[in-house]
Short mmCIF file of C-alpha atoms and ligand atoms in Angstrom, two decimals:
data_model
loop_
_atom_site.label_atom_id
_atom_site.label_comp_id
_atom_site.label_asym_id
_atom_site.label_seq_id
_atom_site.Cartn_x
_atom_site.Cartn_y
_atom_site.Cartn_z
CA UNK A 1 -40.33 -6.03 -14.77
CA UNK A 2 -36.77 -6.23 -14.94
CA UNK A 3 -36.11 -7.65 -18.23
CA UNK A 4 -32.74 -6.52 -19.53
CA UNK A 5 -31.65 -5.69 -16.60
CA UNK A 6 -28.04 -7.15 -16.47
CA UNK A 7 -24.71 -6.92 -14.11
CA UNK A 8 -21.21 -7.81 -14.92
CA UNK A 9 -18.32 -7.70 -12.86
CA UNK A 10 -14.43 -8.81 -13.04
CA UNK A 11 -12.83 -11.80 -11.66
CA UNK A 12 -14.78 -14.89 -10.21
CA UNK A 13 -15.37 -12.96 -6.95
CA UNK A 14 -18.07 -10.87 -9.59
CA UNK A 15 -20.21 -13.72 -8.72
CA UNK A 16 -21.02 -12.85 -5.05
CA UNK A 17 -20.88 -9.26 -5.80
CA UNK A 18 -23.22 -9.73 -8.13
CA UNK A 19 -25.57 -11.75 -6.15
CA UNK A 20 -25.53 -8.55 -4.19
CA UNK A 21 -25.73 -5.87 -6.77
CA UNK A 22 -29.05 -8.14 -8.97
CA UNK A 23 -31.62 -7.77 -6.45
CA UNK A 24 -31.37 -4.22 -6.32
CA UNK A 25 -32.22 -4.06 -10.43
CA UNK A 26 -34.61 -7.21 -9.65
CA UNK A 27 -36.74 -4.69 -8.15
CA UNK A 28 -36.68 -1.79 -10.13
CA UNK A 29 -33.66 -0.23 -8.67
CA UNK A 30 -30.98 2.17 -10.74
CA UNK A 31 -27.84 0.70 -12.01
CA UNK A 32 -25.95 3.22 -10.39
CA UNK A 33 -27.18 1.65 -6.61
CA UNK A 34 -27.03 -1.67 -7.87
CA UNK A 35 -23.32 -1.16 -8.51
CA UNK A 36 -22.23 0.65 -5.53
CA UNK A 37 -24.13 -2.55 -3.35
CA UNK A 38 -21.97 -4.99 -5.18
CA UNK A 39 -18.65 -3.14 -5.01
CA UNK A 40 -19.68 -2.66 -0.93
CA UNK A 41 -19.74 -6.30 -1.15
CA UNK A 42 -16.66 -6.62 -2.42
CA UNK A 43 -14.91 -3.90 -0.16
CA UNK A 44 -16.11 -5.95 3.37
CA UNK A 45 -16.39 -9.15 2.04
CA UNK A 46 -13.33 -10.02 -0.44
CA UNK A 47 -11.01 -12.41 1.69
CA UNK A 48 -12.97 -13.13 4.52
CA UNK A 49 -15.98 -11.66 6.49
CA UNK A 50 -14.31 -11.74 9.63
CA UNK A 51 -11.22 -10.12 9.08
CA UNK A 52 -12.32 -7.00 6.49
CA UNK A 53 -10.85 -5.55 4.10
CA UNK A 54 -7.35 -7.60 3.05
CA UNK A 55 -5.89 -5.32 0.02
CA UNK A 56 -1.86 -5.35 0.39
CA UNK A 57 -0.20 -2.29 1.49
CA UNK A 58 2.05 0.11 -0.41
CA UNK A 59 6.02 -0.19 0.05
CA UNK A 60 6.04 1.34 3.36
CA UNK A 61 3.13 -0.84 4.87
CA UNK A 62 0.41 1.59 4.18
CA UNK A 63 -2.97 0.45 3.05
CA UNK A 64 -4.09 3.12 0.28
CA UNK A 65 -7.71 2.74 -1.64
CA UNK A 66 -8.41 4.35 -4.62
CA UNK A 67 -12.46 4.10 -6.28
CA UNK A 68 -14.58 5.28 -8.71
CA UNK A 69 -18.70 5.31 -9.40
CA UNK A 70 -20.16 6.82 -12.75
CA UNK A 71 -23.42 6.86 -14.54
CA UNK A 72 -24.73 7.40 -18.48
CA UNK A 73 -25.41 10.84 -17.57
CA UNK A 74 -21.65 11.90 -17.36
CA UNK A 75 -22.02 12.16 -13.45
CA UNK A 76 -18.75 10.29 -11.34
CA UNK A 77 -16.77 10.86 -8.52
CA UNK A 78 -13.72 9.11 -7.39
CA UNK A 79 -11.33 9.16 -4.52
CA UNK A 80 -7.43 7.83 -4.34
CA UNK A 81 -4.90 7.08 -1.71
CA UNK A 82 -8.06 6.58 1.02
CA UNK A 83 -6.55 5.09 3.94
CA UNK A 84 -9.05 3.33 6.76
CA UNK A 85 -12.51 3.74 5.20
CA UNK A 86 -14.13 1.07 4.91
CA UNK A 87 -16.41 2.28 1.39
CA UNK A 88 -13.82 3.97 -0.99
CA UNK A 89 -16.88 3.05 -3.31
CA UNK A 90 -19.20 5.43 -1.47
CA UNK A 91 -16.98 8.01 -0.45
CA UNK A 92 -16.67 8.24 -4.56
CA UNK A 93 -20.36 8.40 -4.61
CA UNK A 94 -20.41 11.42 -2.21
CA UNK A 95 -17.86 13.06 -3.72
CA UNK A 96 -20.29 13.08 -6.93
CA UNK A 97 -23.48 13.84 -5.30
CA UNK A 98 -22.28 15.85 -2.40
CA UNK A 99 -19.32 18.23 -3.45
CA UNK A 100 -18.50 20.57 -6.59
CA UNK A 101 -15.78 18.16 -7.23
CA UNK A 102 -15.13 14.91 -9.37
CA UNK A 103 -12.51 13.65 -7.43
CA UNK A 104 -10.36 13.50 -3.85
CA UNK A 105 -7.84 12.51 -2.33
CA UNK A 106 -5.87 11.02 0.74
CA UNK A 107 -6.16 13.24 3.83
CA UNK A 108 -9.00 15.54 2.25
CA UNK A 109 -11.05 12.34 0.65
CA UNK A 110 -10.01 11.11 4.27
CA UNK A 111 -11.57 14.04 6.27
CA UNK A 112 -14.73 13.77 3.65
CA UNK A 113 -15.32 10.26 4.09
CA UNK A 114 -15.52 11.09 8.26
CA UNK A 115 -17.22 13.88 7.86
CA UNK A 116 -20.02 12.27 5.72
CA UNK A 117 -20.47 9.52 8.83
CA UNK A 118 -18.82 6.61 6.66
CA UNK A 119 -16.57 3.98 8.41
CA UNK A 120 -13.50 4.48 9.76
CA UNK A 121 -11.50 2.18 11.10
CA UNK A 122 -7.90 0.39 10.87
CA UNK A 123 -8.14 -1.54 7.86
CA UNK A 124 -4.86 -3.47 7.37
CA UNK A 125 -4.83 -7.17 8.05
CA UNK A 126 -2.25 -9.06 10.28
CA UNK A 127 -1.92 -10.98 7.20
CA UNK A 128 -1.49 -8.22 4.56
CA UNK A 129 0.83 -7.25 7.16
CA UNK A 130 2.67 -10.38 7.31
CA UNK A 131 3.11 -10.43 3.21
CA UNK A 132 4.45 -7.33 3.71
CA UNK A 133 7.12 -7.91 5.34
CA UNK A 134 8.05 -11.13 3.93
CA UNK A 135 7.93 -8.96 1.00
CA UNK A 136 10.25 -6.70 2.17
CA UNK A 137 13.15 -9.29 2.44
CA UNK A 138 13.28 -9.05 -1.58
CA UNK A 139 11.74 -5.67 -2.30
CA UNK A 140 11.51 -6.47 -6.06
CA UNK A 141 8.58 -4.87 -7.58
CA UNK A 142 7.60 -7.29 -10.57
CA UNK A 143 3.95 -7.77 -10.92
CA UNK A 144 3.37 -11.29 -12.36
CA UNK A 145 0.76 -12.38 -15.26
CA UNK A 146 -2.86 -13.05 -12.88
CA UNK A 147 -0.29 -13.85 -9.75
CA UNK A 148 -3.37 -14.89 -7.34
CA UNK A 149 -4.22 -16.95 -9.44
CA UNK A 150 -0.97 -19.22 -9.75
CA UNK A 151 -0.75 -19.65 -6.27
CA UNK A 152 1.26 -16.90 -5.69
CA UNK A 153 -0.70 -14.46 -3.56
CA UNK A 154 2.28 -12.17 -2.22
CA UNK A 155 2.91 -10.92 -5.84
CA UNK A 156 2.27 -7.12 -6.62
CA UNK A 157 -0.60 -8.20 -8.98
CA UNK A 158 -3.42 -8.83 -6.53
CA UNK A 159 -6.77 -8.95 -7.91
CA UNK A 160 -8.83 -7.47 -5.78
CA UNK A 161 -9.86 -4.74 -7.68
CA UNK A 162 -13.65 -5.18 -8.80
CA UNK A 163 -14.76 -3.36 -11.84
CA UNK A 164 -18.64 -3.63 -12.09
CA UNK A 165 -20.84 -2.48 -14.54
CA UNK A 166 -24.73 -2.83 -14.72
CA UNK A 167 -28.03 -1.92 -16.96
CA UNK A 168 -31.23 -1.30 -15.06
CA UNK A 169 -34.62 -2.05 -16.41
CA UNK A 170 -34.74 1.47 -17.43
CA UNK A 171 -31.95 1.08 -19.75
CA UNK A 172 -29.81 3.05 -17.76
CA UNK A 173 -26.04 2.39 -17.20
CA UNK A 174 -23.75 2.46 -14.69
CA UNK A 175 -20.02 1.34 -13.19
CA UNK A 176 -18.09 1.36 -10.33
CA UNK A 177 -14.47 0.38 -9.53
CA UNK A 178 -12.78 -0.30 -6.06
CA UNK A 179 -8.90 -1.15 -5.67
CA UNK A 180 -6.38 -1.40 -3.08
CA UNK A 181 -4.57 -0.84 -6.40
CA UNK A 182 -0.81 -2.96 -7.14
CA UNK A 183 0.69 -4.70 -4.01
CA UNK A 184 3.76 -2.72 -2.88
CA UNK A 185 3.79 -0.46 -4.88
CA UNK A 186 5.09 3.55 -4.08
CA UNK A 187 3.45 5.16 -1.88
CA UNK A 188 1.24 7.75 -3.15
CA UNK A 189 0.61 5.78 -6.46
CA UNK A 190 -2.18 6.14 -7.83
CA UNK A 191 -3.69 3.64 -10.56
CA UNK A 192 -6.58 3.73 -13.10
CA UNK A 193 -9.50 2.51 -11.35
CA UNK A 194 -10.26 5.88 -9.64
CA UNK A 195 -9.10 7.87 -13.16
CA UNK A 196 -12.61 8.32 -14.68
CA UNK A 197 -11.66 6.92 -18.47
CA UNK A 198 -8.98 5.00 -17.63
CA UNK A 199 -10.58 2.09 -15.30
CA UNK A 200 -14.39 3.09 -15.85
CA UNK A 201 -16.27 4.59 -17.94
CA UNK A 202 -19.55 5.12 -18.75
CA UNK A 203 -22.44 6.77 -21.28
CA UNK A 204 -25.98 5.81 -21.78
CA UNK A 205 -25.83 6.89 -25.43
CA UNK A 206 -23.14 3.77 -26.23
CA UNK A 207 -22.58 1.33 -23.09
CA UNK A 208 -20.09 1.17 -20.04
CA UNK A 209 -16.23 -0.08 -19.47
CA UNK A 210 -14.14 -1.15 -16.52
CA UNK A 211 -10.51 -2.33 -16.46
CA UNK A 212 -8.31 -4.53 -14.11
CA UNK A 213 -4.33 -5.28 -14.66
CA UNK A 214 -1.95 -2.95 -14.48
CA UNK A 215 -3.13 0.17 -14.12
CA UNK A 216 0.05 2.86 -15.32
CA UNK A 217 -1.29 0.79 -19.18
CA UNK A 218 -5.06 1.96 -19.11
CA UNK A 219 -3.92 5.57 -17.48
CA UNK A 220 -1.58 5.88 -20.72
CA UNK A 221 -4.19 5.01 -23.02
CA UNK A 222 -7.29 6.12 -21.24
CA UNK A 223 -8.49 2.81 -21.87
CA UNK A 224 -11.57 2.69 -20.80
CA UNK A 225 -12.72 5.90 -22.62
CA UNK A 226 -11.53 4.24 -25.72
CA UNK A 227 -13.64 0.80 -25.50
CA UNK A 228 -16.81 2.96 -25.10
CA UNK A 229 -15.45 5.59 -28.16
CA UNK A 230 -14.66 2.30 -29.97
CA UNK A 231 -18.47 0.69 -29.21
CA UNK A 232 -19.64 4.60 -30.33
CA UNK A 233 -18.06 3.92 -33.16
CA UNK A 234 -19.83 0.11 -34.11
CA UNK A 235 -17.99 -2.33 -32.53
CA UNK A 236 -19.66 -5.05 -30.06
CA UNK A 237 -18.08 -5.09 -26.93
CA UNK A 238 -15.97 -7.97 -27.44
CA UNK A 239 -14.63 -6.24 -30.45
CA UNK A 240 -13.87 -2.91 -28.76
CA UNK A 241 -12.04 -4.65 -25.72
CA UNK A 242 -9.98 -6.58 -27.94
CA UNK A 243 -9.15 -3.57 -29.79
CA UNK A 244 -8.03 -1.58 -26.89
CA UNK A 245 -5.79 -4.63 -25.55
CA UNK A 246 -4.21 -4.13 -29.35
CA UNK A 247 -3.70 -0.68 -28.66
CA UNK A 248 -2.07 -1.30 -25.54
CA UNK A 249 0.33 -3.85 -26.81
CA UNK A 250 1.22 -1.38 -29.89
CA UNK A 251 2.21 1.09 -27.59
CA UNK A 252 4.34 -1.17 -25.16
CA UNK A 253 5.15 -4.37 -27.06
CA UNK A 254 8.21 -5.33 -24.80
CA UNK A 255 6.37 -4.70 -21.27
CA UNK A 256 3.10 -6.24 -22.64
CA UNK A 257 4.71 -9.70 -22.73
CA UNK A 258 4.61 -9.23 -18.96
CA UNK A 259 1.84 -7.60 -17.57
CA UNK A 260 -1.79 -8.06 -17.65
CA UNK A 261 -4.31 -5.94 -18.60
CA UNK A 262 -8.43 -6.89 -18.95
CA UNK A 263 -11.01 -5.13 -20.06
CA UNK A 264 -15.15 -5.53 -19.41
CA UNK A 265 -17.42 -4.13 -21.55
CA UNK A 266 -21.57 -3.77 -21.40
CA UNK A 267 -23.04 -1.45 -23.86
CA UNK A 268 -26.81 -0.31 -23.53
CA UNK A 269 -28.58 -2.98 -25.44
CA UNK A 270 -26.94 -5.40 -22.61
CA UNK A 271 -23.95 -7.35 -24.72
CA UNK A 272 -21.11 -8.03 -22.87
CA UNK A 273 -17.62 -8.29 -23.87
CA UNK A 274 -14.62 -8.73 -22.16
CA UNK A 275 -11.01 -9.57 -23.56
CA UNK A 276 -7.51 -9.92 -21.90
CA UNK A 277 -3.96 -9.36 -22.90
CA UNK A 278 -2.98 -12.74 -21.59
CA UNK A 279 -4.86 -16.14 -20.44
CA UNK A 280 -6.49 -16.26 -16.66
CA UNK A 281 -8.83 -13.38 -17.15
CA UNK A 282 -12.42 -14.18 -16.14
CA UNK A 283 -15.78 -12.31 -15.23
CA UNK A 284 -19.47 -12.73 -14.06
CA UNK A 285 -22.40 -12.41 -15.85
CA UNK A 286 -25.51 -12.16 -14.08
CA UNK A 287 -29.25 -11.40 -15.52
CA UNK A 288 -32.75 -12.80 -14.65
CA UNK A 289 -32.04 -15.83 -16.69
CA UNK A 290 -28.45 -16.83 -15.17
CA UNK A 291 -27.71 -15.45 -11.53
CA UNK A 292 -24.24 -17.01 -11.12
CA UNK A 293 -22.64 -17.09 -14.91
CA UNK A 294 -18.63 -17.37 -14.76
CA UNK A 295 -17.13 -16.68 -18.38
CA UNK A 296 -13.51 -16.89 -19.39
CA UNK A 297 -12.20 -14.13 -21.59
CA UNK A 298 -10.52 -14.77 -24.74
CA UNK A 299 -7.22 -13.68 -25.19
CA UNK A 300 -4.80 -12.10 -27.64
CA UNK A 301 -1.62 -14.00 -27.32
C1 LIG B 401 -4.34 -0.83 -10.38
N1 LIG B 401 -5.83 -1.84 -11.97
O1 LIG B 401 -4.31 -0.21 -9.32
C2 LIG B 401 -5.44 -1.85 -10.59
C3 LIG B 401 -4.96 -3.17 -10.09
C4 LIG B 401 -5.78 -4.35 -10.51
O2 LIG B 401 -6.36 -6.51 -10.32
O3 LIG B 401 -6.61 -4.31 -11.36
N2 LIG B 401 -5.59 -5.49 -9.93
O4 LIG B 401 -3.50 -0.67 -11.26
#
């Protein structure tokens, strides 16, 4: 059966995703392709089924993906700066299963994605496009507190990055992470979703972390790495999440008034915990019981 079999994903568009991702671990299946169906999902799907992908470009108009996949065992693989593949999420997946190497990136992660037979194609939108420019009559890079979600959906801090972690029946853990990372932001910037400890992590002896916000906070404080050393160490999720937003904020107490940074946490008896810096953070919970569970995170200030 699949008692205790649970996924969890950020933002409210974890719901579909993880609509996706639950029958896999309804029947049986591992955690770690449970997670890489819902984060597919969410690379195809996001805006609109129609159009693709929709992620904002860099500064000079260039879409650039970065991903990451990792299960309890210690095995990951992550790729950054991807342009036009259509699966960052399973290019990542490759790159652990197929190569000697943890992570690539840009051209080579490029060439491997091809190579491997995944989709290629022209990914930016006419209307990521459009933002773009419009964006370019300012040029101010100021991500706001959850922009999309205050109706301002130009604004470097898009959420479309999905961080999605998942127990199978087994017991078994897994995450994945897929980004078109901060709207404009330089080109050849790299953020912490596809930096194994900084926007996922993951180890069957404790439980499993994912982070969205901005990323440059979680890189500097390997954040992820610490909510699952914090859980090692006896805290419930919740408690480690909160913990790591306090660490954050220690470090940065001026720039933390500004920016938003959210943490998900799953550890391997199946307790979730998420917390936020600031207010607008939520996340999806979804088990046999509840298949479509929406949860607002507390927050610190
Ligand atoms: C990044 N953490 O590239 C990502 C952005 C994000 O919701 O989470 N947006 O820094």
């Amino acid at each position: 059966g699949h008692s205790g079999a649970r996924v969890v994903s950020t933002w409210d568009f974890g719901v579909p995703a993880n609509q996706v991702a639950w029958p896999v671990l309804a029947a049986g299946g591992s955690a770690l392709d449970a997670v890489e169906a819902g984060a597919r999902w969410a690379e195809s799907d996001l805006c609109n089924p129609t159009v693709g992908h929709c992620g904002n470009p860099d500064r000079e108009g260039v879409l650039t993906l970065d991903a990451s996949i990792m299960d309890g065992d210690g095995r990951c693989g992550s790729v950054a700066a991807l342009e036009d593949i259509l699966h960052p999420v399973s290019v990542a997946r490759r790159v652990m299963e197929k190569t000697p190497h943890v992570m690539l990136v840009g051209e080579g992660a490029q060439q491997f994605a091809i190579s491997q037979g995944l989709e290629h194609r022209r990914l930016l939108t006419p209307q990521a496009e459009q933002a773009w420019r419009e964006w370019l009559k300012t040029s101010r890079y100021q991500p706001e507190i959850n922009a999309e979600r205050r109706g301002m959906p130009g604004n470097s801090e898009n959420h479309d990055t999905i961080g999605m972690l998942a127990i199978g029946a087994d017991g078994k853990l897994a995450g994945a992470c897929t980004t078109s990372g901060m709207a404009w932001k330089m080109h050849g910037r790299v953020g912490d979703s596809p930096i194994i400890g900084a926007g996922l992590y993951v180890d069957n002896e404790v439980g499993a972390a994912t982070a969205s916000g901005v990323g440059e906070e979680m890189i500097r404080n390997a954040a992820s790495f610490l909510v699952v050393e914090l859980m090692r160490q006896g805290r419930s999720p919740m408690e480690a999440c909160r913990e790591a937003i306090d660490r954050v904020v220690r470090k940065r107490p001026e720039a933390s008034k500004t920016l938003q940074v959210c943490f998900l946490a799953l550890n391997k008896h199946g307790e979730v915990g998420a917390y936020a810096l600031h207010q607008g953070f939520v996340y999806a919970v979804c088990d046999a019981g509840k298949q479509d569970d929406l949860r607002q995170s507390a927050s610190v200030y």
